[in-house]
Coordinates of C-alpha atoms and ligand atoms in Angstrom, one line a residue:
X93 CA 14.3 -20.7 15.1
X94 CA 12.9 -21.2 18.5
X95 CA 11.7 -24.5 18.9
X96 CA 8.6 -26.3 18.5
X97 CA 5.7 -23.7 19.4
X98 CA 2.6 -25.2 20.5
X99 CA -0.5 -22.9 21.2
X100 CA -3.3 -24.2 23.0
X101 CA -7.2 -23.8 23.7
X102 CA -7.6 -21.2 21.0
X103 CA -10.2 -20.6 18.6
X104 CA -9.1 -21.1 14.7
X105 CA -10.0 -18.4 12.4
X106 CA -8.4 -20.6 10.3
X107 CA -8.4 -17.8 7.1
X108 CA -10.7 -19.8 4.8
X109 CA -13.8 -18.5 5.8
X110 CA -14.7 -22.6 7.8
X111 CA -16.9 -22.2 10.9
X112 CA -14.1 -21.4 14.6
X113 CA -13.3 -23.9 15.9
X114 CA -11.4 -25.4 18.9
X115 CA -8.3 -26.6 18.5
X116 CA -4.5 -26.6 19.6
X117 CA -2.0 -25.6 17.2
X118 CA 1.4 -27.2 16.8
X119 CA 3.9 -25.0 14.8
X120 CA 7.4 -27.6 14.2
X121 CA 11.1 -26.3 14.6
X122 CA 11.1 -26.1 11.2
X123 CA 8.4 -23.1 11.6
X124 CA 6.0 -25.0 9.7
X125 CA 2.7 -25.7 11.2
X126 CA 3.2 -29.6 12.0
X127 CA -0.7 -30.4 13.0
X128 CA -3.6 -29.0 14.4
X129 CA -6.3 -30.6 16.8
X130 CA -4.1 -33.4 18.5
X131 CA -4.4 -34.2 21.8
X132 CA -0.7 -32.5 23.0
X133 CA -0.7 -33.3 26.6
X134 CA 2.0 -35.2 26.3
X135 CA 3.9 -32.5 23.9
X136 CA 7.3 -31.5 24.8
X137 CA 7.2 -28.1 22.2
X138 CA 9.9 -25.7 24.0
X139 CA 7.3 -22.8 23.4
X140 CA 3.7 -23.4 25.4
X141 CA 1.0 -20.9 25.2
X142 CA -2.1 -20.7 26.7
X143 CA -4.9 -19.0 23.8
X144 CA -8.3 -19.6 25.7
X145 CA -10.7 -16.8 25.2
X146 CA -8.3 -15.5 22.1
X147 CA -8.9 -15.9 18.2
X148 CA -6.0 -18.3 16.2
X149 CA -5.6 -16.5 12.5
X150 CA -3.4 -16.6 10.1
X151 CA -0.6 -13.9 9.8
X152 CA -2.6 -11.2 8.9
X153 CA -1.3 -10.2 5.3
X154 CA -1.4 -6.4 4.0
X155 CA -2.6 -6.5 0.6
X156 CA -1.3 -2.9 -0.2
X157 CA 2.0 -1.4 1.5
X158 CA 4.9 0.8 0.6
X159 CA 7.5 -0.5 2.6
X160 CA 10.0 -1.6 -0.1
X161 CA 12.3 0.5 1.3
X162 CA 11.4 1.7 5.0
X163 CA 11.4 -2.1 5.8
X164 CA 15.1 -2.4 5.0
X165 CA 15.8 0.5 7.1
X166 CA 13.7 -0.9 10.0
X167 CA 13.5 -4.7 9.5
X168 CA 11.9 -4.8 12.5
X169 CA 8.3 -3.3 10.5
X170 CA 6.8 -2.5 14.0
X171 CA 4.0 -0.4 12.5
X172 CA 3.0 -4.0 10.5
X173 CA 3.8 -6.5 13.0
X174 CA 2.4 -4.5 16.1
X175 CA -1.3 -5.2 14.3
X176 CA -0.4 -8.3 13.2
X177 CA 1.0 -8.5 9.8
X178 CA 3.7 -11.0 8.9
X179 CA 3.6 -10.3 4.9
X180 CA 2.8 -7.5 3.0
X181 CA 2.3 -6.3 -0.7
X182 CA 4.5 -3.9 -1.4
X183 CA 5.6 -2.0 -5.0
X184 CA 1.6 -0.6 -5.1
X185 CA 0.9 2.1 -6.9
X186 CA 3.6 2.1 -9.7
X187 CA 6.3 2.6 -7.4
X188 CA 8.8 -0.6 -6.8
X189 CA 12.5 -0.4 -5.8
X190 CA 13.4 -2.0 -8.8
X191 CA 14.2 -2.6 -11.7
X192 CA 17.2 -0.3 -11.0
X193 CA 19.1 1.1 -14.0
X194 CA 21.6 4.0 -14.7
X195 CA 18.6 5.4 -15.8
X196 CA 16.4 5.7 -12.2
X197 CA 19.1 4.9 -9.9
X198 CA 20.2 8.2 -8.5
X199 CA 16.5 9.3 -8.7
X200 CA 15.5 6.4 -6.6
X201 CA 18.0 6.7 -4.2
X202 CA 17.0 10.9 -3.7
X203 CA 13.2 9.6 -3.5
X204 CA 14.2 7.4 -0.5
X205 CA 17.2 9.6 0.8
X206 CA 15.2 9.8 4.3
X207 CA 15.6 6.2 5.0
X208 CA 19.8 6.3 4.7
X209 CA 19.9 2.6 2.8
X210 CA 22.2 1.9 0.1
X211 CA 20.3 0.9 -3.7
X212 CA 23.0 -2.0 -4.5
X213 CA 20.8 -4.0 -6.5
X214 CA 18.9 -4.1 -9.7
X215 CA 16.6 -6.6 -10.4
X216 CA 13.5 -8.0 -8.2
X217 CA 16.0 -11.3 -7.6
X218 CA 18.6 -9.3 -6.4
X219 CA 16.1 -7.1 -4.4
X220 CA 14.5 -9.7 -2.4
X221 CA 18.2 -11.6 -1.5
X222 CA 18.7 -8.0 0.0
X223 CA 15.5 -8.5 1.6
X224 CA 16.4 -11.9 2.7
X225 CA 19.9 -10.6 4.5
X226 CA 17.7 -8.5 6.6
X227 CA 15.4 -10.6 7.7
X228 CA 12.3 -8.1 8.0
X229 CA 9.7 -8.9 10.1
X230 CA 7.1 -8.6 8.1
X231 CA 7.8 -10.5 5.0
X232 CA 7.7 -8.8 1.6
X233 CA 6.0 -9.9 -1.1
X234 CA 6.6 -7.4 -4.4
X235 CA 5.1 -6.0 -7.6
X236 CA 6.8 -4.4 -9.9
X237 CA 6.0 -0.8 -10.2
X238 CA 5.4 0.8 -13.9
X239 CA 6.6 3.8 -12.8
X240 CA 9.9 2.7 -11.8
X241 CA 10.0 0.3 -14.7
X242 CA 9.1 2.9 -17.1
X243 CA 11.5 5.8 -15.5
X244 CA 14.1 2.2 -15.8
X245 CA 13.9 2.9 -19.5
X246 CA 13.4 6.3 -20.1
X247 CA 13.1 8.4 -17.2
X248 CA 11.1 10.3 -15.1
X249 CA 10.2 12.6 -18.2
X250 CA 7.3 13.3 -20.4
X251 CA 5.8 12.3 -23.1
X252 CA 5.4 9.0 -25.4
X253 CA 7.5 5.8 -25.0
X254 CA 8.2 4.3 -28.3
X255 CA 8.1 0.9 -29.5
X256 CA 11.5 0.0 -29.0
X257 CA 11.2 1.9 -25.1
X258 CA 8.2 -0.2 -24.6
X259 CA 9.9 -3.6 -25.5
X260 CA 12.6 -2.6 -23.2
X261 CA 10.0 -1.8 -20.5
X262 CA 8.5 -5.7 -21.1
X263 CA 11.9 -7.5 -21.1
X264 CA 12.5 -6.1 -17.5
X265 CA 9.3 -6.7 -16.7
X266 CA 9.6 -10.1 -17.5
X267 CA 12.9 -10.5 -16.0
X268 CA 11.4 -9.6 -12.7
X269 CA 8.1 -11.9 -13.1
X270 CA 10.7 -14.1 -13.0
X271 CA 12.1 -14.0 -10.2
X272 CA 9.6 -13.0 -8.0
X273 CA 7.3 -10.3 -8.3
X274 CA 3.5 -11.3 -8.0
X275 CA 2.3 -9.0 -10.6
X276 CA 2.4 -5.2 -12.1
X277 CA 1.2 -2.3 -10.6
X278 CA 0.4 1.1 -11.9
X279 CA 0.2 4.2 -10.5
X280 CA -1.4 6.2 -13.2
X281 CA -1.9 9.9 -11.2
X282 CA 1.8 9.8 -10.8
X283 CA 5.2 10.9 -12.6
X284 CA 5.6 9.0 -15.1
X285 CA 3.1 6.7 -15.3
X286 CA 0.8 9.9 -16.0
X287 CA 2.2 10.1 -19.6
X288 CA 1.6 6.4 -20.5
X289 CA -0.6 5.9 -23.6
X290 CA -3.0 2.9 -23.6
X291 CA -0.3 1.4 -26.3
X292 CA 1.8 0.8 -23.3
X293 CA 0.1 -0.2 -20.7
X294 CA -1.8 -2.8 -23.1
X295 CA 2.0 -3.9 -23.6
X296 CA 2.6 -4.8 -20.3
X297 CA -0.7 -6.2 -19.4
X298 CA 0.3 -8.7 -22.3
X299 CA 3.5 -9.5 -20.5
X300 CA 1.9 -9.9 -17.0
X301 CA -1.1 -12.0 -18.9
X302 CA 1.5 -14.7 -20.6
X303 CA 2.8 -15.0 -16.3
X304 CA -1.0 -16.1 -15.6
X305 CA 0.0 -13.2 -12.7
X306 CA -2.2 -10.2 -11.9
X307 CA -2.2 -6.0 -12.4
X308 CA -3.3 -3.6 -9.5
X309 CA -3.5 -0.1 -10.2
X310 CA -3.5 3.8 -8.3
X311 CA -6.1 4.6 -11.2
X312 CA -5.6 8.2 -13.1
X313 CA -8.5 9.3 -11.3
X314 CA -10.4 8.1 -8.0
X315 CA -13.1 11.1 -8.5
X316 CA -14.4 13.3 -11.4
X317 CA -13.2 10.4 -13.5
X318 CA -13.2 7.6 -11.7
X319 CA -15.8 5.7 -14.0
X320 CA -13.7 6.8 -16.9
X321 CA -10.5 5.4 -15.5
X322 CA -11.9 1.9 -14.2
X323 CA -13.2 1.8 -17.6
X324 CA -9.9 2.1 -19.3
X325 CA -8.2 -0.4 -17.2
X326 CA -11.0 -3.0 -17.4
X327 CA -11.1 -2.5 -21.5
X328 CA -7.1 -2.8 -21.7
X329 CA -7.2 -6.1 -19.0
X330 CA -10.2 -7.5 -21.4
X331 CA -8.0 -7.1 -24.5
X332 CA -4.8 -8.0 -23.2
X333 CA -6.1 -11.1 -22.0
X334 CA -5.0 -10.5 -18.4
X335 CA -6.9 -12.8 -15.8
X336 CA -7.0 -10.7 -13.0
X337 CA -7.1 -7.1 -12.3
X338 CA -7.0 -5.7 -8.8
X339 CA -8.3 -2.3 -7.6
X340 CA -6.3 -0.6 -5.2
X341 CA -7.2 1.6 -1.9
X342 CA -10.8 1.7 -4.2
X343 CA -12.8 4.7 -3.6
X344 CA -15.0 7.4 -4.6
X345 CA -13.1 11.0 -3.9
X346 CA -14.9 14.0 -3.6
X347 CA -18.2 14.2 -2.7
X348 CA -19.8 14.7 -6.3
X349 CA -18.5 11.4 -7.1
X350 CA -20.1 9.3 -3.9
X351 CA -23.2 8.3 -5.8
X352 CA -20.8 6.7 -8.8
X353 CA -20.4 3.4 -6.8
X354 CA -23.2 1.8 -8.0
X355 CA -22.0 1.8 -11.6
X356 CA -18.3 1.2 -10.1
X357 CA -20.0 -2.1 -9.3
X358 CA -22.0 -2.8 -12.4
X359 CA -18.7 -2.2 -14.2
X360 CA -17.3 -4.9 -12.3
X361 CA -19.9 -7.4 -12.9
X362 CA -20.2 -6.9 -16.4
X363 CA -16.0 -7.3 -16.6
X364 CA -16.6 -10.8 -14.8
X365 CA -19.4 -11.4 -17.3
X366 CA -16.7 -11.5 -19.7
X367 CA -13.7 -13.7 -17.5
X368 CA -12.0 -11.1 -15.9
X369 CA -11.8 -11.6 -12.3
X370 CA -11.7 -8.5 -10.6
X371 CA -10.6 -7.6 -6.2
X372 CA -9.6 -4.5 -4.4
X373 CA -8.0 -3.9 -1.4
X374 CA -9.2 -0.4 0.6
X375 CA -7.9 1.2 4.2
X376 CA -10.9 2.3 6.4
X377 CA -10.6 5.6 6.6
X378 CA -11.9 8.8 4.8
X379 CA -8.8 10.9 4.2
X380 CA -6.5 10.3 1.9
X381 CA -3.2 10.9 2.1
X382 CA -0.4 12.1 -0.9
X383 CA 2.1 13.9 -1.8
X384 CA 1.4 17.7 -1.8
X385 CA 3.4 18.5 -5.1
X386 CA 0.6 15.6 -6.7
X387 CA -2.4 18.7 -6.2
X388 CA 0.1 21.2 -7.7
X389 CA -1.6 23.0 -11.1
X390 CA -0.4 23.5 -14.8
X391 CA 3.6 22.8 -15.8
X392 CA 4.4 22.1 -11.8
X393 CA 1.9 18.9 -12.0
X394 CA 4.3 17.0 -14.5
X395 CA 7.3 17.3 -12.2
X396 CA 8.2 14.7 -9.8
X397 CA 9.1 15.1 -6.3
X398 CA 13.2 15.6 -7.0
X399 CA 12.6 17.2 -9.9
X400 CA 10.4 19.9 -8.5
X401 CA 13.0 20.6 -5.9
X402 CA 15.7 21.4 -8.4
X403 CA 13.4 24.2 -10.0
X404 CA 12.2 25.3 -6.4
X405 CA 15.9 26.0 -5.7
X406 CA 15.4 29.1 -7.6
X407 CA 13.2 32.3 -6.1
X408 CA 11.8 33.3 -9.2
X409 CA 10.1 29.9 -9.5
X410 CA 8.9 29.9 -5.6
X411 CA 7.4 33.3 -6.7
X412 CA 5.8 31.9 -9.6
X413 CA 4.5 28.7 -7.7
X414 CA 2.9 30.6 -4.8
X415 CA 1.1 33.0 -7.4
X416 CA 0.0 29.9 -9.6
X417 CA -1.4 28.4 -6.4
X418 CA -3.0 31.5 -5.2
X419 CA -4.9 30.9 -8.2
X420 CA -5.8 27.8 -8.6
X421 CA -6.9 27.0 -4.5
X422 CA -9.3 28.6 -2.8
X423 CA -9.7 29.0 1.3
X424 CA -11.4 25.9 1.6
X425 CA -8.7 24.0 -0.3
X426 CA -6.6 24.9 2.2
X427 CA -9.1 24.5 5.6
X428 CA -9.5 20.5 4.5
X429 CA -6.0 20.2 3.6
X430 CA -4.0 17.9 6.8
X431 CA 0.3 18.2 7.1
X432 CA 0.8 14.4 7.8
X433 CA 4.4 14.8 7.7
X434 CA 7.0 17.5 6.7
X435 CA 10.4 18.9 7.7
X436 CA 11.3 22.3 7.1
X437 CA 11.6 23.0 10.9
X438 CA 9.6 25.6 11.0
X439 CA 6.6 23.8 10.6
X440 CA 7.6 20.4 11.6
X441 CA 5.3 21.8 15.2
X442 CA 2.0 21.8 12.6
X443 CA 2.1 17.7 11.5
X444 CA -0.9 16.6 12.2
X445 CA -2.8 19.8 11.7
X446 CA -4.0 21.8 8.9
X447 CA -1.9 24.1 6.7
X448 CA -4.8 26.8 7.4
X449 CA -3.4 26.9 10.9
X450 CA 0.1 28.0 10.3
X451 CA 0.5 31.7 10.4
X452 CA 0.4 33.6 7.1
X453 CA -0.7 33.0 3.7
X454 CA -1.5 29.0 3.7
X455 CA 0.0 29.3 -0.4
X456 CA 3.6 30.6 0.4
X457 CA 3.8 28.5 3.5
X458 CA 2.9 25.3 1.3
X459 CA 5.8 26.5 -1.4
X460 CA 8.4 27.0 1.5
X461 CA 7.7 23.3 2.6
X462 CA 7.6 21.9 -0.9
X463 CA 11.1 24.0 -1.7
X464 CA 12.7 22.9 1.9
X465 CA 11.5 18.7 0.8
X466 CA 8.8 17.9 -1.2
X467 CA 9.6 14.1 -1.0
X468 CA 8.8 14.2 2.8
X469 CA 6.1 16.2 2.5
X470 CA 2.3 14.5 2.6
X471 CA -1.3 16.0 3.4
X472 CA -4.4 14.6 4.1
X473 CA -7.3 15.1 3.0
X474 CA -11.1 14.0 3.7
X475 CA -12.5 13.3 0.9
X476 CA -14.0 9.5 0.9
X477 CA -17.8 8.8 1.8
X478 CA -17.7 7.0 5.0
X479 CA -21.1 4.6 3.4
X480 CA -19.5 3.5 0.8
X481 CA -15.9 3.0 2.7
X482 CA -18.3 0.7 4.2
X483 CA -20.1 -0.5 1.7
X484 CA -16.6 -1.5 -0.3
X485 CA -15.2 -3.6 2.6
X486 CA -18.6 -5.6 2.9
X487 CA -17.8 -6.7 -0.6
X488 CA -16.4 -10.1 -1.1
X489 CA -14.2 -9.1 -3.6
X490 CA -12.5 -6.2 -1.2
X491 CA -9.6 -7.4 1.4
X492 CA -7.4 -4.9 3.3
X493 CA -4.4 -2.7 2.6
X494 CA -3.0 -0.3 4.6
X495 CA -1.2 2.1 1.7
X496 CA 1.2 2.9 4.6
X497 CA 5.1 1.9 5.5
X498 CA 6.7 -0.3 7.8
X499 CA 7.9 2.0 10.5
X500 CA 9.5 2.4 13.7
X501 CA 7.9 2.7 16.6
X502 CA 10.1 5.9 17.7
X503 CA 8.8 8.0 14.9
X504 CA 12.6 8.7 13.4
X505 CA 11.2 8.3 9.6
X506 CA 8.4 11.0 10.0
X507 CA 4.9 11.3 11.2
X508 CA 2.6 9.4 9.3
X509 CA -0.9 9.0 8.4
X510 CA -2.3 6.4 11.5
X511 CA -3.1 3.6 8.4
X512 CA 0.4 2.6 9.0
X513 CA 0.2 1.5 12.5
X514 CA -3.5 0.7 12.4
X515 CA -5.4 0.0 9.0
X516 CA -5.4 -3.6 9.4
X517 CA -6.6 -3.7 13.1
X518 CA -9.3 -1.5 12.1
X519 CA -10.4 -3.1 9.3
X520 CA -10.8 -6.1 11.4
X521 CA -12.7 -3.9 13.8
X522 CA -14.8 -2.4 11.2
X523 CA -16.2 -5.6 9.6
X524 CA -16.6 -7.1 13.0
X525 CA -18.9 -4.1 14.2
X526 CA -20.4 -3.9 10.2
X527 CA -21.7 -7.9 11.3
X528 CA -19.8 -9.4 9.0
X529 CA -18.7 -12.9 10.6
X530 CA -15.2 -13.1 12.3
X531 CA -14.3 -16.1 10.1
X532 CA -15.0 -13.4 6.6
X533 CA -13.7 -10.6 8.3
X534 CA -10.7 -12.9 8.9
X535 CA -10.2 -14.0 5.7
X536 CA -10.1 -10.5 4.2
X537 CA -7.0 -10.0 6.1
X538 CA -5.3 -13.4 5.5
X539 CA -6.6 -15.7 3.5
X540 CA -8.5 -14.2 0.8
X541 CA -5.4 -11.7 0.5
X542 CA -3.2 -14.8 -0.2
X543 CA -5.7 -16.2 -2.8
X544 CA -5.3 -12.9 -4.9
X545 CA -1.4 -12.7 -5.4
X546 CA -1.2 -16.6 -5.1
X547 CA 0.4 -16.9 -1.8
X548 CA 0.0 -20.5 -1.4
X549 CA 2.3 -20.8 1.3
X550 CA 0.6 -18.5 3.5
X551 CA -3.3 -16.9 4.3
X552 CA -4.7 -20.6 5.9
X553 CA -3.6 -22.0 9.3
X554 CA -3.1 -26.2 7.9
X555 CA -0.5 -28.2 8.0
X556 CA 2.4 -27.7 5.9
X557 CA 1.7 -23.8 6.1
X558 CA 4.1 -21.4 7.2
X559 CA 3.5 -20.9 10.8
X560 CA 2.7 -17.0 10.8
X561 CA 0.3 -16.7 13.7
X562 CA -1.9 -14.1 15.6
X563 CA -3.7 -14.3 18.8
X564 CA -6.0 -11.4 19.0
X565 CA -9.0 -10.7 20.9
X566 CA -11.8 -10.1 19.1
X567 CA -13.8 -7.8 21.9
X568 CA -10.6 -5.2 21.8
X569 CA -8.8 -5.5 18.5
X570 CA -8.9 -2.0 17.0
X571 CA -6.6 0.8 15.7
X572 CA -5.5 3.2 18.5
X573 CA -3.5 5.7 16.2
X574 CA -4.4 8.5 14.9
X575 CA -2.5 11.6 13.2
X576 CA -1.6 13.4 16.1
X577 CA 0.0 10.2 17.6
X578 CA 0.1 7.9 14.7
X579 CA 3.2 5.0 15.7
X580 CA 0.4 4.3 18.4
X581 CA 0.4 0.4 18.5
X582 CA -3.0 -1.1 18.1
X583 CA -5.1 -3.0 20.7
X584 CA -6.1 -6.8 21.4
X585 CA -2.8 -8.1 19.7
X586 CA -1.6 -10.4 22.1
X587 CA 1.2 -12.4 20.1
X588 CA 2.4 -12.2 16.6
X589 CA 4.4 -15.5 15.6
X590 CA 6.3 -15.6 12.4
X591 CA 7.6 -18.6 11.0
X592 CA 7.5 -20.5 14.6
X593 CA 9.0 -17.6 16.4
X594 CA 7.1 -15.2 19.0
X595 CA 7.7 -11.5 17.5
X596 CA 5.6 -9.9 18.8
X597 CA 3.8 -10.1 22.4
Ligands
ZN16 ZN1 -1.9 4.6 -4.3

């Protein structure tokens, strides 16, 4: 701790969605905010700074991030805090860092190899004390994956978990609603979730349900059967008694799907109808970005990333994956499809680009990259509607996630898609230019966020809150990354201040 930080002259976005206002801000040594609106002349706080013609908010808050790991092996999280995020969502999409058993731990550990940190814990509790030692910037607030839970259990395998499995899979579930994790997420188009039955999942909605906490969800499918999957989720929420479901990145992929918002929407309503309270987070952008081994067809679609390089170890099975994806892609497949990151050096040169660009046949170059390390290899690919990007954010129900890591700013964990180092700035950005007021489009990055995984420490600039700050300018704040330079820092941050000290300026 610094000292006493006062900030003066600024404008409050306080985070509730209440009209700016004028005010000085006084954050204590304690790096609590102490008190708002006094006259400070006489003030003796160590830290003075001057915010006129700059917007107060709240610690912006990323309601969807995958920095459960990358944060520990850059505490610093200069992708987050460089647009203004002091606490993030993290274990999204069915993937947590714990619980850790015999059974995931040397899987887990591949998985995040690139990052170099040690898995010595098991539980959420232990987790976040390991969090704690580090003191990352950005703060990390967890779910608890299903995919890791289920893979906890019973591996990254097949097929159906059985009663005893699935009481197993709600014990450590439990166990880690416990001790801190702010819900369940799944990430249904993914090893292992993919082979979950509704049995299961209904399960551990129960569990969350009986924690009054919430469920987010990567849904089986974001296009051909996106209706379908929203559908499934909302019935099993309904039945389980769960309170609060949350949507994550939500979409409509592929262009044949764009006109199924609408009835994405109706869906909602009538789910509220009957008391289930229903948000979604979304990144403003149009491309997507996965793993490439998650498009791969037939038997190679049921392996995960370290399992697939195992088999790929073998020629005979490069041969037969090049000639399966010969069939099943066609040249277009590979004109939309984007390298975000890989590195099998010899295409390391083509991140950024797309796989159509690299000399030779774009189906035996994908195989050599998925054989070389298909855990560091991601595409892109544009298939969102850029309307109803738009017409998702405007929604009150919809606050921002990036989907993206806490990185370094050199770059030394990978290229990246530019979400990472710019989703929140330009979501800001977005509703701002979209007319939405700066106190809402505030709130969707702070406050609101906070209100939907029960934050109550957090998201509001009051007394009493923890004093995570941002001065930003509203004329310049904007994303300035992009995937050919994507640990670009974003524009019209001026200070980031988390718990009463500057981290950022
Ligand atoms: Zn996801």
């Amino acid at each position: 701790m610094t000292g006493a930080v006062l900030v003066k002259n600024v404008w409050l976005a306080a985070g509730d969605a209440a009209p700016l206002r004028k005010v000085n801000c006084l954050v204590g040594k304690d790096g609590i905010i102490a008190a708002l609106e006094k006259d400070f002349s006489a003030c003796a706080a160590e830290v003075q700074l001057d915010g006129r013609g700059l917007i107060l908010a709240p610690g912006f808050i990323d309601a969807h991030g995958h920095s459960d790991i990358s944060a520990l092996a850059a505490p610093e999280c200069f992708s987050k805090v460089s647009q203004g995020v002091t606490t993030e969502i993290c274990g999204n999409c069915g993937l947590s860092a714990f619980p850790v058993t015999d059974e995931n731990l040397s899987h887990l550990q591949e998985l995040y190899g690139n990052y170099g940190v040690d898995i010595r814990w098991r539980s959420c509790r232990e987790y976040l004390d390991f969090c704690r030692e580090l003191c990352c910037k950005s703060s990390l607030i967890p779910l608890c994956g299903h995919n890791t839970l289920r893979a906890a259990v019973r591996n990254y395998g097949e097929g159906r978990a059985d009663d005893a499995e699935i009481k197993e899979m709600c014990r450590l579930l439990k166990q880690d609603l416990d001790s801190g994790a702010a819900g369940l997420s799944f990430g249904l188009l993914y090893t292992p979730g993919i082979f979950a039955e509704p049995d299961e999942i209904f399960a551990l909605m129960q569990t969350v349900a009986r924690h009054n906490k919430i469920c987010a969800a990567h849904l089986r499918s974001e296009g051909d059967r996106l209706l379908e999957s929203a559908s499934e989720m909302i019935e099993l929420s309904l039945e389980s008694g769960l309170k609060h479901f949350h949507f994550s990145h939500l979409k409509t992929a592929g262009k044949d799907n764009f006109a199924k918002l609408d009835k994405l929407f109706e869906l909602f309503e009538d789910a509220r109808q009957k008391g289930l309270k229903i948000t979604c987070d979304r990144y403003p952008y149009i491309e997507s970005m996965t793993q490439l081994s998650v498009a791969l067809p037939g038997k190679w679609k049921t392996l995960d990333d370290v399992a697939l390089k195992k088999l790929l170890a073998f020629a005979e099975e490069k041969i037969q994956l090049a000639a399966d994806l010969k069939n099943a892609k066609d040249d277009e497949y590979w004109q939309r499809c984007r390298i975000v990151n890989c590195t099998h050096p010899r295409f390391i040169s083509y991140r950024g680009r797309k796989i159509c660009e690299i000399p030779g046949d774009p189906a035996e170059n994908a195989v050599e990259m998925l054989s070389f390390d298909p855990v560091n290899c991601q595409v892109a690919f544009e298939t969102m509607s850029e309307k109803n990007m738009k017409k998702i954010i405007a929604q009150p129900f919809c606050v921002a996630g990036s989907d993206g890591n806490a990185l370094p700013a050199d770059g030394r964990f990978g290229h990246t898609h530019p979400r990472a180092f710019g989703a929140v700035a330009r979501f800001l950005r977005l509703a701002l230019d979209m007319g939405i007021s700066i106190e809402e489009s505030v709130s969707k990055v702070s406050g609101r966020s906070a209100e939907i995984f029960e934050l109550g420490d957090r998201g509001i600039i009051a007394p009493g809150k923890r004093g995570d700050l941002v001065l930003f300018d509203p004329d310049s704040i904007d994303s300035k990354a992009d995937f050919s330079v994507p640990e670009t820092p974003a524009a019209g941050i001026a200070c980031v201040i988390k718990n009463g000290e500057i981290i950022y300026n």
